[in-house]
XYZ file of C-alpha atoms in Angstrom:
675
model
C 34.935 -8.838 0.330
C 35.348 -12.598 -0.666
C 31.951 -14.529 -2.223
C 31.913 -17.239 -3.926
C 30.513 -17.468 -7.416
C 26.859 -18.298 -7.716
C 27.484 -20.175 -10.034
C 29.744 -22.468 -7.828
C 29.002 -21.231 -4.459
C 25.737 -22.734 -4.464
C 26.186 -25.906 -6.386
C 28.080 -26.819 -3.145
C 24.805 -29.313 -2.289
C 24.568 -32.946 -2.008
C 23.251 -34.338 -4.956
C 19.471 -35.266 -3.575
C 18.790 -32.293 -5.119
C 18.723 -33.772 -8.920
C 16.804 -37.101 -7.815
C 14.514 -34.799 -6.061
C 13.435 -32.497 -9.241
C 13.208 -35.657 -11.056
C 10.350 -36.479 -8.559
C 12.535 -39.653 -7.063
C 12.670 -40.170 -2.978
C 16.071 -39.224 -2.315
C 18.396 -41.619 -1.001
C 19.698 -42.675 2.681
C 22.976 -41.492 1.672
C 21.875 -38.292 -0.471
C 23.716 -39.375 -2.992
C 22.303 -39.810 -6.708
C 23.600 -42.546 -7.843
C 21.966 -42.201 -11.318
C 24.381 -39.488 -11.728
C 27.429 -41.549 -11.273
C 29.406 -42.492 -14.125
C 30.485 -46.188 -13.644
C 33.089 -46.594 -16.163
C 35.122 -43.309 -14.212
C 36.956 -44.523 -10.794
C 37.210 -42.328 -7.906
C 40.732 -42.682 -7.677
C 41.102 -41.642 -11.472
C 38.808 -38.419 -11.311
C 36.720 -37.898 -8.413
C 34.825 -35.670 -10.062
C 33.720 -37.164 -13.551
C 32.905 -40.618 -11.118
C 30.502 -39.075 -9.208
C 28.879 -36.479 -11.556
C 29.875 -38.189 -15.702
C 26.587 -39.760 -15.486
C 24.856 -36.165 -15.209
C 26.935 -34.614 -17.022
C 26.238 -37.282 -20.429
C 22.609 -37.285 -19.537
C 21.914 -32.942 -19.227
C 22.035 -29.976 -21.826
C 22.245 -26.594 -20.798
C 19.268 -24.960 -21.204
C 18.822 -22.300 -24.308
C 18.631 -19.040 -21.518
C 21.450 -20.761 -19.600
C 25.031 -20.205 -19.639
C 26.215 -23.088 -17.201
C 23.588 -25.240 -15.765
C 24.430 -27.033 -12.352
C 22.439 -27.760 -9.101
C 23.319 -24.209 -7.791
C 21.390 -22.806 -11.260
C 18.253 -24.967 -9.755
C 18.393 -23.422 -6.396
C 19.102 -19.913 -7.509
C 15.520 -20.635 -9.956
C 14.018 -21.840 -6.908
C 14.685 -18.638 -5.253
C 13.481 -16.626 -8.211
C 10.481 -18.462 -8.296
C 9.421 -18.489 -4.516
C 10.360 -14.008 -4.538
C 7.885 -14.319 -7.953
C 5.043 -15.721 -6.196
C 6.124 -13.067 -3.435
C 5.989 -9.789 -5.818
C 2.679 -11.087 -7.758
C 1.184 -11.917 -4.561
C 1.657 -8.474 -3.211
C 0.223 -6.910 -6.521
C -2.961 -8.682 -6.423
C -3.621 -7.519 -2.659
C -3.727 -3.895 -4.755
C -1.947 -2.222 -1.212
C -1.733 1.172 -0.871
C 0.229 4.108 -3.294
C 3.732 4.939 -1.539
C 3.673 1.416 0.754
C 6.532 -0.783 0.191
C 4.437 -3.309 -1.138
C 3.573 -1.399 -3.853
C 6.817 -0.045 -4.558
C 8.283 -3.941 -4.934
C 5.257 -4.848 -7.350
C 4.854 -1.452 -9.581
C 8.892 -1.935 -10.187
C 8.126 -5.409 -10.958
C 5.385 -4.744 -13.139
C 6.879 -2.002 -15.507
C 10.007 -4.427 -15.836
C 7.703 -7.121 -17.466
C 5.469 -4.937 -19.305
C 7.080 -5.107 -22.848
C 4.474 -3.719 -24.534
C 4.730 -0.289 -22.647
C 8.831 -0.040 -23.390
C 8.090 -0.959 -26.999
C 5.094 1.956 -27.448
C 7.338 4.416 -25.510
C 10.718 3.689 -27.793
C 13.302 6.426 -27.148
C 11.520 8.590 -24.588
C 12.923 7.550 -21.383
C 15.950 7.662 -22.095
C 15.866 11.123 -24.423
C 16.785 13.685 -21.165
C 19.620 11.400 -20.658
C 20.886 11.772 -23.877
C 20.115 15.526 -23.518
C 21.811 16.078 -20.777
C 24.961 14.716 -22.669
C 24.690 17.040 -25.692
C 24.656 20.132 -23.189
C 28.206 19.215 -22.382
C 30.018 22.380 -23.098
C 33.435 22.011 -20.514
C 35.443 19.421 -18.927
C 33.861 20.679 -15.861
C 30.150 19.944 -17.424
C 31.980 16.388 -17.924
C 32.617 16.282 -14.356
C 29.639 17.237 -13.223
C 27.527 14.932 -15.334
C 29.343 12.062 -14.347
C 29.658 12.598 -10.387
C 25.682 13.156 -10.619
C 25.217 9.525 -12.351
C 26.891 7.681 -9.765
C 24.473 4.922 -9.124
C 23.501 4.773 -12.960
C 26.164 4.863 -15.376
C 29.804 3.690 -14.480
C 32.071 6.010 -15.127
C 36.017 5.241 -15.670
C 36.857 5.895 -12.453
C 34.211 4.699 -10.228
C 33.695 6.135 -6.415
C 32.962 3.954 -3.379
C 32.275 4.179 0.053
C 33.321 1.372 2.973
C 35.487 0.981 5.670
C 39.012 2.138 5.820
C 41.529 -0.814 5.639
C 43.611 0.936 8.736
C 40.538 1.935 10.546
C 38.017 -0.193 9.822
C 35.327 1.407 12.148
C 35.191 4.007 9.795
C 33.632 4.532 6.080
C 36.281 5.924 3.387
C 35.773 7.153 -0.090
C 37.549 5.040 -2.285
C 38.302 4.995 -6.431
C 38.281 1.767 -8.546
C 39.281 1.270 -12.024
C 36.134 0.811 -14.399
C 34.874 2.580 -17.736
C 35.328 -0.606 -20.084
C 32.241 -3.161 -21.747
C 33.911 -6.019 -22.503
C 34.706 -8.347 -19.205
C 38.121 -7.351 -18.520
C 41.464 -5.531 -19.961
C 42.447 -8.712 -21.402
C 39.638 -8.743 -23.997
C 41.901 -5.767 -25.686
C 45.187 -6.716 -24.747
C 45.638 -9.999 -25.760
C 45.033 -9.199 -29.574
C 46.131 -12.164 -30.837
C 44.116 -14.820 -28.984
C 40.948 -15.153 -31.574
C 37.939 -16.012 -29.199
C 39.324 -12.950 -28.012
C 39.118 -11.043 -30.798
C 35.793 -12.596 -31.736
C 34.033 -11.128 -28.761
C 35.892 -7.722 -29.485
C 34.165 -7.956 -32.893
C 30.690 -8.191 -31.746
C 31.009 -5.369 -29.285
C 31.707 -3.151 -32.318
C 28.871 -5.036 -34.000
C 27.093 -4.182 -30.602
C 28.087 -0.452 -30.396
C 27.475 0.013 -34.032
C 23.780 -1.254 -33.949
C 23.345 1.066 -30.832
C 24.491 3.984 -32.475
C 22.296 3.378 -35.508
C 18.847 2.576 -33.394
C 19.105 6.100 -31.341
C 19.893 8.031 -34.714
C 23.553 9.056 -34.602
C 24.661 10.133 -37.880
C 27.567 7.785 -38.500
C 27.188 4.762 -36.452
C 30.249 2.849 -37.666
C 32.258 5.806 -36.701
C 30.734 6.094 -32.907
C 31.589 2.425 -32.630
C 34.991 2.750 -33.338
C 35.504 6.072 -30.872
C 34.298 3.879 -27.911
C 36.145 1.088 -28.827
C 39.449 3.359 -28.937
C 38.914 4.801 -25.639
C 38.172 1.313 -23.959
C 41.312 0.194 -25.233
C 43.534 2.924 -24.269
C 41.474 2.376 -20.705
C 42.156 -1.159 -21.067
C 45.698 -0.201 -21.288
C 46.158 1.708 -18.087
C 44.181 -0.712 -15.818
C 45.656 -3.170 -13.606
C 45.779 -6.588 -13.740
C 43.623 -9.016 -11.999
C 46.238 -10.235 -9.596
C 47.601 -6.718 -8.391
C 43.583 -5.967 -7.843
C 43.765 -8.718 -4.751
C 46.656 -7.236 -2.838
C 44.887 -4.763 -0.210
C 48.440 -3.645 0.548
C 49.003 -2.130 -3.163
C 45.198 -1.110 -3.389
C 45.052 1.000 -0.179
C 46.785 4.527 -1.275
C 45.242 7.250 0.929
C 45.681 10.868 -0.445
C 44.068 14.391 -0.388
C 41.751 15.107 -2.753
C 44.039 17.906 -3.771
C 47.167 15.021 -4.185
C 44.848 13.723 -5.853
C 44.144 16.553 -8.953
C 47.847 17.221 -8.646
C 48.512 13.612 -9.453
C 45.667 13.116 -12.303
C 44.818 16.880 -13.411
C 42.731 15.719 -16.479
C 39.721 15.324 -13.527
C 38.064 18.198 -12.180
C 38.252 16.259 -9.234
C 36.429 19.008 -6.506
C 33.433 18.814 -9.011
C 33.540 15.252 -9.651
C 33.062 14.601 -6.534
C 30.722 17.296 -4.783
C 28.491 16.309 -7.783
C 28.742 12.472 -6.721
C 27.358 13.999 -2.751
C 31.172 13.535 -1.952
C 32.188 17.200 -1.751
C 32.935 17.162 1.983
C 35.412 13.989 1.628
C 39.239 15.668 2.107
C 40.981 12.432 2.295
C 40.645 9.334 -0.312
C 42.134 6.142 -0.982
C 42.719 5.480 -5.124
C 42.754 1.664 -5.222
C 44.863 1.502 -8.347
C 46.989 5.251 -8.725
C 48.633 4.696 -12.403
C 45.688 3.896 -13.810
C 43.330 6.766 -12.169
C 46.966 9.335 -13.652
C 46.209 7.519 -16.526
C 42.274 7.854 -17.281
C 42.505 11.526 -16.285
C 45.174 11.837 -18.621
C 42.858 10.283 -21.101
C 39.728 12.841 -20.416
C 42.916 16.049 -20.901
C 44.308 14.582 -24.493
C 40.712 13.298 -26.201
C 38.637 15.387 -27.587
C 35.511 16.438 -25.474
C 33.446 15.241 -28.349
C 34.587 11.222 -28.138
C 33.963 11.780 -24.755
C 29.929 12.335 -25.260
C 29.780 9.466 -27.912
C 31.587 6.611 -25.540
C 28.676 8.011 -22.570
C 26.315 8.011 -25.233
C 26.862 4.537 -26.085
C 27.410 3.153 -22.884
C 24.301 4.896 -21.399
C 22.217 3.047 -23.767
C 24.235 -0.434 -22.942
C 23.326 0.081 -19.603
C 19.506 1.320 -20.999
C 18.972 -1.472 -23.758
C 16.891 -3.563 -21.553
C 14.246 -1.579 -20.898
C 14.177 0.427 -24.377
C 12.531 -1.050 -27.181
C 12.975 -4.658 -28.801
C 15.627 -3.588 -30.981
C 17.987 -2.195 -27.917
C 16.919 -5.835 -25.902
C 17.306 -8.205 -28.778
C 21.190 -6.477 -29.780
C 22.090 -6.403 -25.713
C 21.128 -10.492 -25.957
C 23.126 -10.972 -28.790
C 26.163 -9.684 -27.229
C 25.966 -9.699 -23.648
C 24.279 -12.959 -23.634
C 25.437 -14.967 -26.597
C 28.239 -13.827 -27.734
C 29.712 -13.289 -23.857
C 28.419 -16.496 -22.548
C 27.007 -19.197 -24.896
C 23.206 -18.731 -24.070
C 20.970 -19.192 -26.759
C 17.876 -17.077 -25.781
C 17.114 -14.841 -22.645
C 15.706 -15.891 -19.038
C 12.355 -15.367 -19.280
C 11.353 -11.907 -18.342
C 10.144 -12.281 -15.270
C 13.323 -13.805 -14.131
C 15.365 -11.297 -15.452
C 12.815 -8.962 -13.501
C 13.066 -10.763 -9.994
C 17.052 -9.814 -10.736
C 15.825 -6.279 -10.855
C 13.492 -6.548 -7.939
C 15.745 -8.288 -5.452
C 18.584 -4.968 -6.822
C 16.660 -2.133 -6.131
C 14.649 -3.490 -2.979
C 16.087 -6.703 -1.987
C 15.235 -6.464 1.682
C 12.200 -5.531 1.574
C 11.125 -8.757 -0.768
C 13.767 -10.303 1.403
C 11.918 -9.808 5.097
C 8.821 -11.437 3.320
C 11.163 -14.403 2.213
C 12.869 -15.256 5.510
C 9.308 -15.158 6.845
C 7.869 -17.738 4.545
C 10.622 -19.781 3.957
C 13.448 -19.860 7.344
C 12.346 -21.176 9.873
C 13.523 -19.978 13.013
C 14.978 -23.760 13.737
C 17.114 -23.470 10.515
C 19.323 -20.759 11.872
C 19.418 -22.201 15.446
C 21.046 -25.753 13.769
C 23.532 -23.335 11.707
C 24.579 -21.735 15.025
C 25.696 -24.779 15.809
C 27.399 -26.009 12.511
C 29.738 -23.156 11.915
C 30.334 -23.800 15.765
C 31.551 -26.460 15.074
C 33.764 -25.690 12.122
C 34.991 -22.798 14.193
C 36.055 -25.232 16.588
C 37.504 -27.952 14.287
C 39.278 -24.903 12.975
C 40.915 -23.876 16.512
C 42.691 -27.144 16.932
C 44.019 -26.938 12.844
C 46.041 -23.770 13.772
C 47.038 -25.346 17.094
C 48.466 -28.362 15.199
C 50.666 -26.292 12.606
C 53.733 -27.537 11.423
C 54.959 -24.778 9.845
C 53.638 -21.761 12.138
C 55.369 -20.554 15.513
C 53.434 -19.723 18.346
C 53.620 -16.509 18.404
C 52.061 -16.121 15.269
C 49.388 -18.808 15.989
C 48.307 -16.590 18.358
C 47.480 -14.119 16.382
C 45.967 -16.711 14.346
C 43.520 -17.483 16.548
C 43.036 -14.140 18.585
C 41.602 -13.038 14.715
C 39.604 -16.833 14.614
C 38.038 -16.177 17.917
C 36.804 -12.360 17.051
C 35.055 -14.044 14.114
C 31.180 -12.801 13.646
C 28.471 -14.688 11.998
C 25.511 -13.691 10.553
C 23.157 -16.477 9.699
C 19.981 -15.861 7.717
C 18.788 -12.217 7.460
C 19.807 -9.094 8.881
C 18.415 -7.684 12.358
C 17.490 -4.465 10.677
C 15.866 -4.076 7.747
C 16.419 -1.410 5.328
C 14.147 1.460 4.553
C 12.900 2.776 0.816
C 10.984 4.557 2.230
C 12.098 7.813 0.051
C 12.516 5.186 -3.194
C 9.817 6.825 -6.139
C 8.821 4.408 -7.939
C 6.062 4.938 -10.682
C 3.989 2.743 -12.967
C 4.991 2.292 -16.369
C 8.362 3.843 -16.059
C 10.793 1.064 -16.179
C 13.821 2.727 -16.936
C 12.915 5.547 -15.375
C 12.604 3.147 -11.939
C 15.617 1.413 -13.033
C 17.621 4.971 -12.504
C 16.020 6.254 -9.524
C 16.715 2.632 -7.601
C 20.074 3.229 -8.689
C 20.367 7.014 -7.354
C 19.130 5.473 -4.239
C 21.311 3.161 -3.592
C 24.242 5.383 -4.379
C 22.861 8.399 -1.937
C 22.937 5.321 0.422
C 26.331 4.592 0.456
C 27.504 8.329 0.219
C 25.710 9.012 3.292
C 28.164 6.503 4.757
C 31.607 8.857 4.409
C 33.169 9.466 7.327
C 30.822 7.686 9.788
C 30.947 4.685 11.611
C 30.603 1.682 9.928
C 27.694 0.105 11.122
C 28.452 -3.771 11.839
C 24.922 -5.182 11.775
C 25.038 -3.700 7.544
C 24.266 -7.150 5.030
C 25.924 -7.167 1.949
C 23.409 -9.421 0.376
C 19.484 -10.105 0.811
C 18.610 -13.008 2.407
C 17.166 -14.404 -0.335
C 20.644 -14.686 -2.452
C 22.277 -18.151 -2.772
C 25.585 -17.086 -2.042
C 28.273 -16.650 1.449
C 30.826 -14.538 1.683
C 33.741 -13.397 4.205
C 34.026 -9.647 4.842
C 38.070 -9.052 6.276
C 37.772 -5.360 7.539
C 34.731 -6.468 9.671
C 36.085 -10.070 10.497
C 32.727 -12.025 9.171
C 31.392 -14.651 7.788
C 27.462 -14.502 6.056
C 25.440 -16.654 5.102
C 21.787 -15.641 3.490
C 18.758 -17.397 3.656
C 18.683 -19.081 0.183
C 21.512 -20.535 0.820
C 20.704 -22.498 4.423
C 18.150 -24.683 2.891
C 17.733 -28.609 1.538
C 19.365 -29.784 -0.399
C 22.301 -27.549 1.106
C 21.340 -27.515 4.115
C 19.236 -30.807 5.192
C 19.454 -32.275 8.190
C 17.448 -35.124 7.361
C 20.210 -36.199 5.080
C 23.062 -38.009 5.891
C 25.848 -36.089 8.047
C 28.443 -36.832 6.217
C 26.802 -35.566 3.108
C 26.030 -32.544 4.762
C 29.652 -32.023 6.085
C 30.754 -32.631 2.348
C 28.407 -29.798 1.164
C 27.224 -26.988 3.352
C 30.231 -27.965 6.018
C 32.470 -27.515 3.433
C 31.039 -24.093 2.442
C 30.830 -22.959 6.340
C 34.917 -23.636 6.291
C 35.697 -21.806 3.053
C 33.765 -18.991 4.489
C 36.335 -18.897 7.681
C 39.261 -20.063 5.416
C 39.189 -16.605 3.412
C 40.327 -14.746 6.613
C 43.426 -17.004 6.417
C 44.005 -16.849 2.718
C 46.745 -15.034 0.836
C 44.572 -12.088 0.974
C 42.619 -12.064 4.161
C 45.435 -13.083 6.113
C 46.869 -9.222 6.011
C 44.098 -8.207 8.355
C 44.092 -9.157 11.866
C 41.219 -9.956 13.990
C 39.717 -6.129 14.171
C 40.211 -6.001 10.284
C 42.759 -3.928 10.050
C 45.458 -4.013 7.561
C 48.467 -4.951 9.473
C 51.347 -7.490 8.978
C 50.528 -10.000 12.313
C 52.694 -12.522 10.844
C 56.684 -12.742 11.719
C 58.583 -13.199 8.382
C 59.571 -16.561 8.722
C 55.795 -17.980 8.646
C 54.493 -15.224 5.751
C 57.626 -16.834 4.284
C 56.581 -20.505 4.898
C 52.836 -19.605 4.259
C 53.741 -17.559 0.771
C 55.955 -20.823 0.004
C 53.176 -23.209 0.660
C 50.811 -20.772 -1.400
C 53.025 -21.165 -4.321
C 53.061 -24.997 -5.072
C 49.343 -24.062 -5.205
C 49.313 -21.961 -7.599
C 51.545 -24.515 -9.640
C 49.300 -27.065 -9.444
C 46.363 -25.011 -10.669
C 48.524 -23.409 -12.927
C 48.863 -27.122 -15.011
C 45.188 -27.197 -15.098
C 43.712 -26.533 -18.977
C 39.834 -26.254 -19.033
C 39.884 -24.987 -22.658
C 42.266 -25.811 -25.200
C 45.178 -23.809 -25.291
C 43.997 -22.029 -21.648
C 45.285 -22.828 -18.088
C 44.181 -21.493 -15.314
C 45.752 -19.047 -13.918
C 46.876 -20.090 -10.500
C 47.715 -16.708 -8.740
C 44.331 -15.263 -9.441
C 42.565 -18.055 -8.277
C 44.920 -18.778 -4.897
C 42.449 -17.085 -2.593
C 40.097 -19.254 -3.459
C 42.039 -21.889 -3.825
C 43.094 -21.794 -0.364
C 39.842 -21.515 0.889
C 38.950 -24.625 -0.915
C 41.331 -26.310 0.356
C 40.773 -25.223 3.489
C 37.660 -25.731 4.232
C 37.369 -29.298 2.578
C 40.286 -30.068 5.286
C 38.067 -28.280 7.920
C 34.904 -29.604 7.194
C 36.441 -33.115 6.894
C 37.509 -32.393 10.294
C 34.608 -31.402 11.938
C 33.227 -34.681 10.469
C 35.161 -36.762 12.380
C 34.322 -35.143 15.492
C 31.123 -35.553 14.809
C 31.226 -38.747 14.933
C 32.404 -38.895 18.468
C 34.884 -41.465 18.237
C 32.247 -44.294 16.660
C 32.471 -45.208 13.109
C 30.094 -44.164 10.757
C 27.721 -46.642 8.881
C 27.614 -48.166 5.650
C 25.130 -46.693 3.689
C 24.620 -47.171 0.129
C 27.946 -49.666 0.148
C 30.091 -46.431 1.129
C 31.538 -45.726 4.000
C 30.899 -42.517 6.160
C 33.841 -40.553 5.171
C 33.697 -42.235 0.516
C 30.441 -40.241 1.691
C 32.159 -37.343 2.587
C 33.835 -36.930 -0.286
C 31.406 -37.882 -2.912
C 29.040 -35.296 -1.426
C 31.564 -32.523 -2.028
C 32.346 -33.888 -5.654
C 28.935 -33.590 -6.245
C 28.628 -30.373 -5.074
C 29.913 -29.121 -7.925
C 28.287 -30.230 -10.501
C 28.079 -28.306 -13.542
C 28.113 -27.753 -17.224
C 29.565 -24.177 -19.036
C 29.668 -23.594 -21.990
C 32.445 -22.300 -23.926
C 32.155 -18.425 -24.446
C 31.301 -18.653 -20.679
C 34.150 -20.536 -19.507
C 36.565 -18.367 -21.469
C 34.570 -15.387 -19.490
C 35.270 -16.918 -16.522
C 39.242 -18.053 -17.073
C 40.002 -14.198 -17.836
C 37.902 -12.556 -14.613
C 36.980 -15.222 -12.096
C 38.930 -15.903 -9.102
C 37.282 -19.301 -8.757
C 38.838 -22.387 -10.524
C 36.357 -24.106 -12.552
C 34.083 -26.732 -10.819
C 35.792 -30.066 -12.185
C 39.338 -28.104 -10.885
C 37.636 -27.287 -7.309
C 36.808 -30.893 -6.764
C 39.595 -32.436 -7.493
C 42.012 -29.947 -6.566
C 41.143 -29.924 -3.146
C 40.727 -33.918 -2.817
C 44.031 -34.610 -4.238
C 45.904 -32.805 -1.610
C 43.539 -34.203 1.197
C 44.884 -37.357 2.814
C 41.092 -38.103 4.258
C 40.148 -38.738 0.331
C 43.378 -41.121 -0.180
C 42.823 -43.195 2.669
C 39.179 -43.640 2.217
C 39.278 -44.533 -1.672
C 42.725 -46.694 -1.219
C 44.258 -44.610 -3.795
C 47.635 -45.876 -5.054
C 50.640 -45.362 -7.841
C 49.294 -45.703 -10.932
C 45.835 -44.044 -10.140
C 45.377 -40.609 -11.998
C 44.139 -38.726 -8.130
C 46.941 -40.086 -6.125
C 49.290 -38.311 -4.832
C 52.402 -38.990 -2.477
C 51.724 -38.181 1.139
C 54.723 -36.081 1.140
C 53.607 -33.944 -2.020
C 50.551 -32.748 -0.367
C 49.158 -29.359 -0.076
C 48.371 -28.652 3.323
C 47.975 -24.854 4.549
C 45.549 -24.612 7.702
């Protein structure tokens, strides 16, 4: 499933946001002129020209690892959900009602006095169950029963079969690491990553000490040693983006023969997947390697590992010393944040994750009028029409492949705002004053919902995000683009603003998601969501050659001294950015009906389009967070998303009359054009 990272997708906003947030009237153009840097020419650096003033004047709040217009919008969504949740609590809803569950879940999370008073009591049954493990079969049973609560080294999931996307299939995925990615373990000579490893070991030692383990330092080293070996067999992020490589169906018997260190029958049965006869093993060599570790390492070591991983998972719902230790590592050491998010906002995140559609139904009723959905449908239609024309005009693609591409585009399903059918939470038990228990039962409840899908028809009406999520996504097996309500509001989607900036903001979001169906990964699925090669060999080679140029362009960017972008990891998102901007621009030109756009605030319509696009990426990031994202995120940093796409766009060069010597100038014959 393709998604735009929250802190980047939702920044696609015309910068009336910053102006309105300060209490000033929005400019007619929708541009935030005070946020510009007049010392920087657009022709030299579009991103800093449109955002330099804001970057200089803005400090990242202490509780944020990054800050920009998206974060403001996310905070707005969180505050709206908070108002809904706290309003429900004041109504004293009936016991067992979804309103009571939402209120009790939120209330138990923010009640840190009760959490502190309970101490380790809520987690003790969990730790005792680990102590009771006596055999490898016991361990497999425990891991399976913990689905939805604790991350095992081999994860389980259920989703549409890549080759038969009308039916749900079970799959495995590599897991088991406490640090963000395998690179944190494998790149031993990287000082920044070594610092993160040291912070992680210190954190594990603290968890072991606070929980009363006899030799905390030794326990931490045991976990670090296990995770180091897990990291050594993990696949890298680039291979994990290739759907052909990660689609490896096999029978459970074949899996058990290839990876005998895990009792697969017991594991799957305890995970409520006992009826599964066939599943897809996403990273076969990783699963084989991890299973070998289960066979080789002492059971006592695995019990220490799972105890500390369990304490880490529960730490935010344990007494203050645990919460502080968790933030010192997962907040400050990994992201650079100086203080935790407000407890109420952390609680909203958990409520959204556990009862998201229950809250979303109320959110939509209050904050998403029907006319907004209708306007969005029109805008999506305009972008799809522009994409259709663009495919017809491709010079590098033969008619046979074009016909397949048009068939896929014609079959796109669009979801806007909210699902037609809401999830049923009647069987989820939520207890007042039981924060950790609520989180564990919620995780288990969600896993049971997922596990029940296996072997059944795919529900094409299901949503992968809640309406209050500030994001959007493309799902290749359903061939769908999805836009939750929270992203379809001012300043993202403001029909009162200038059309040029709207097309540069929400138009580029729509174009981005459409383009994911035709990026290096999504283009391997056809219009029915089937993983198959619908390209001629020559067309595929031409497509890959253009992609290689984009890889080279982005690998020249250096966001942190000594750290360049991984062009292969970010290729899909860079294709979507480039193509999305191109299609949004075509749709904007179409919207003018052949008439010239007015000059507003000193800028032509085409100039406002690109300035709006650039302002959409307004964001500041702490170095620790930037390092984390460079290591694992398939998106490029905001600055390079803004400039990297624009530098290849003929319209940008025409709008600002770039010429040789300008830093953003790129000769027409060297500009990268894909869709």
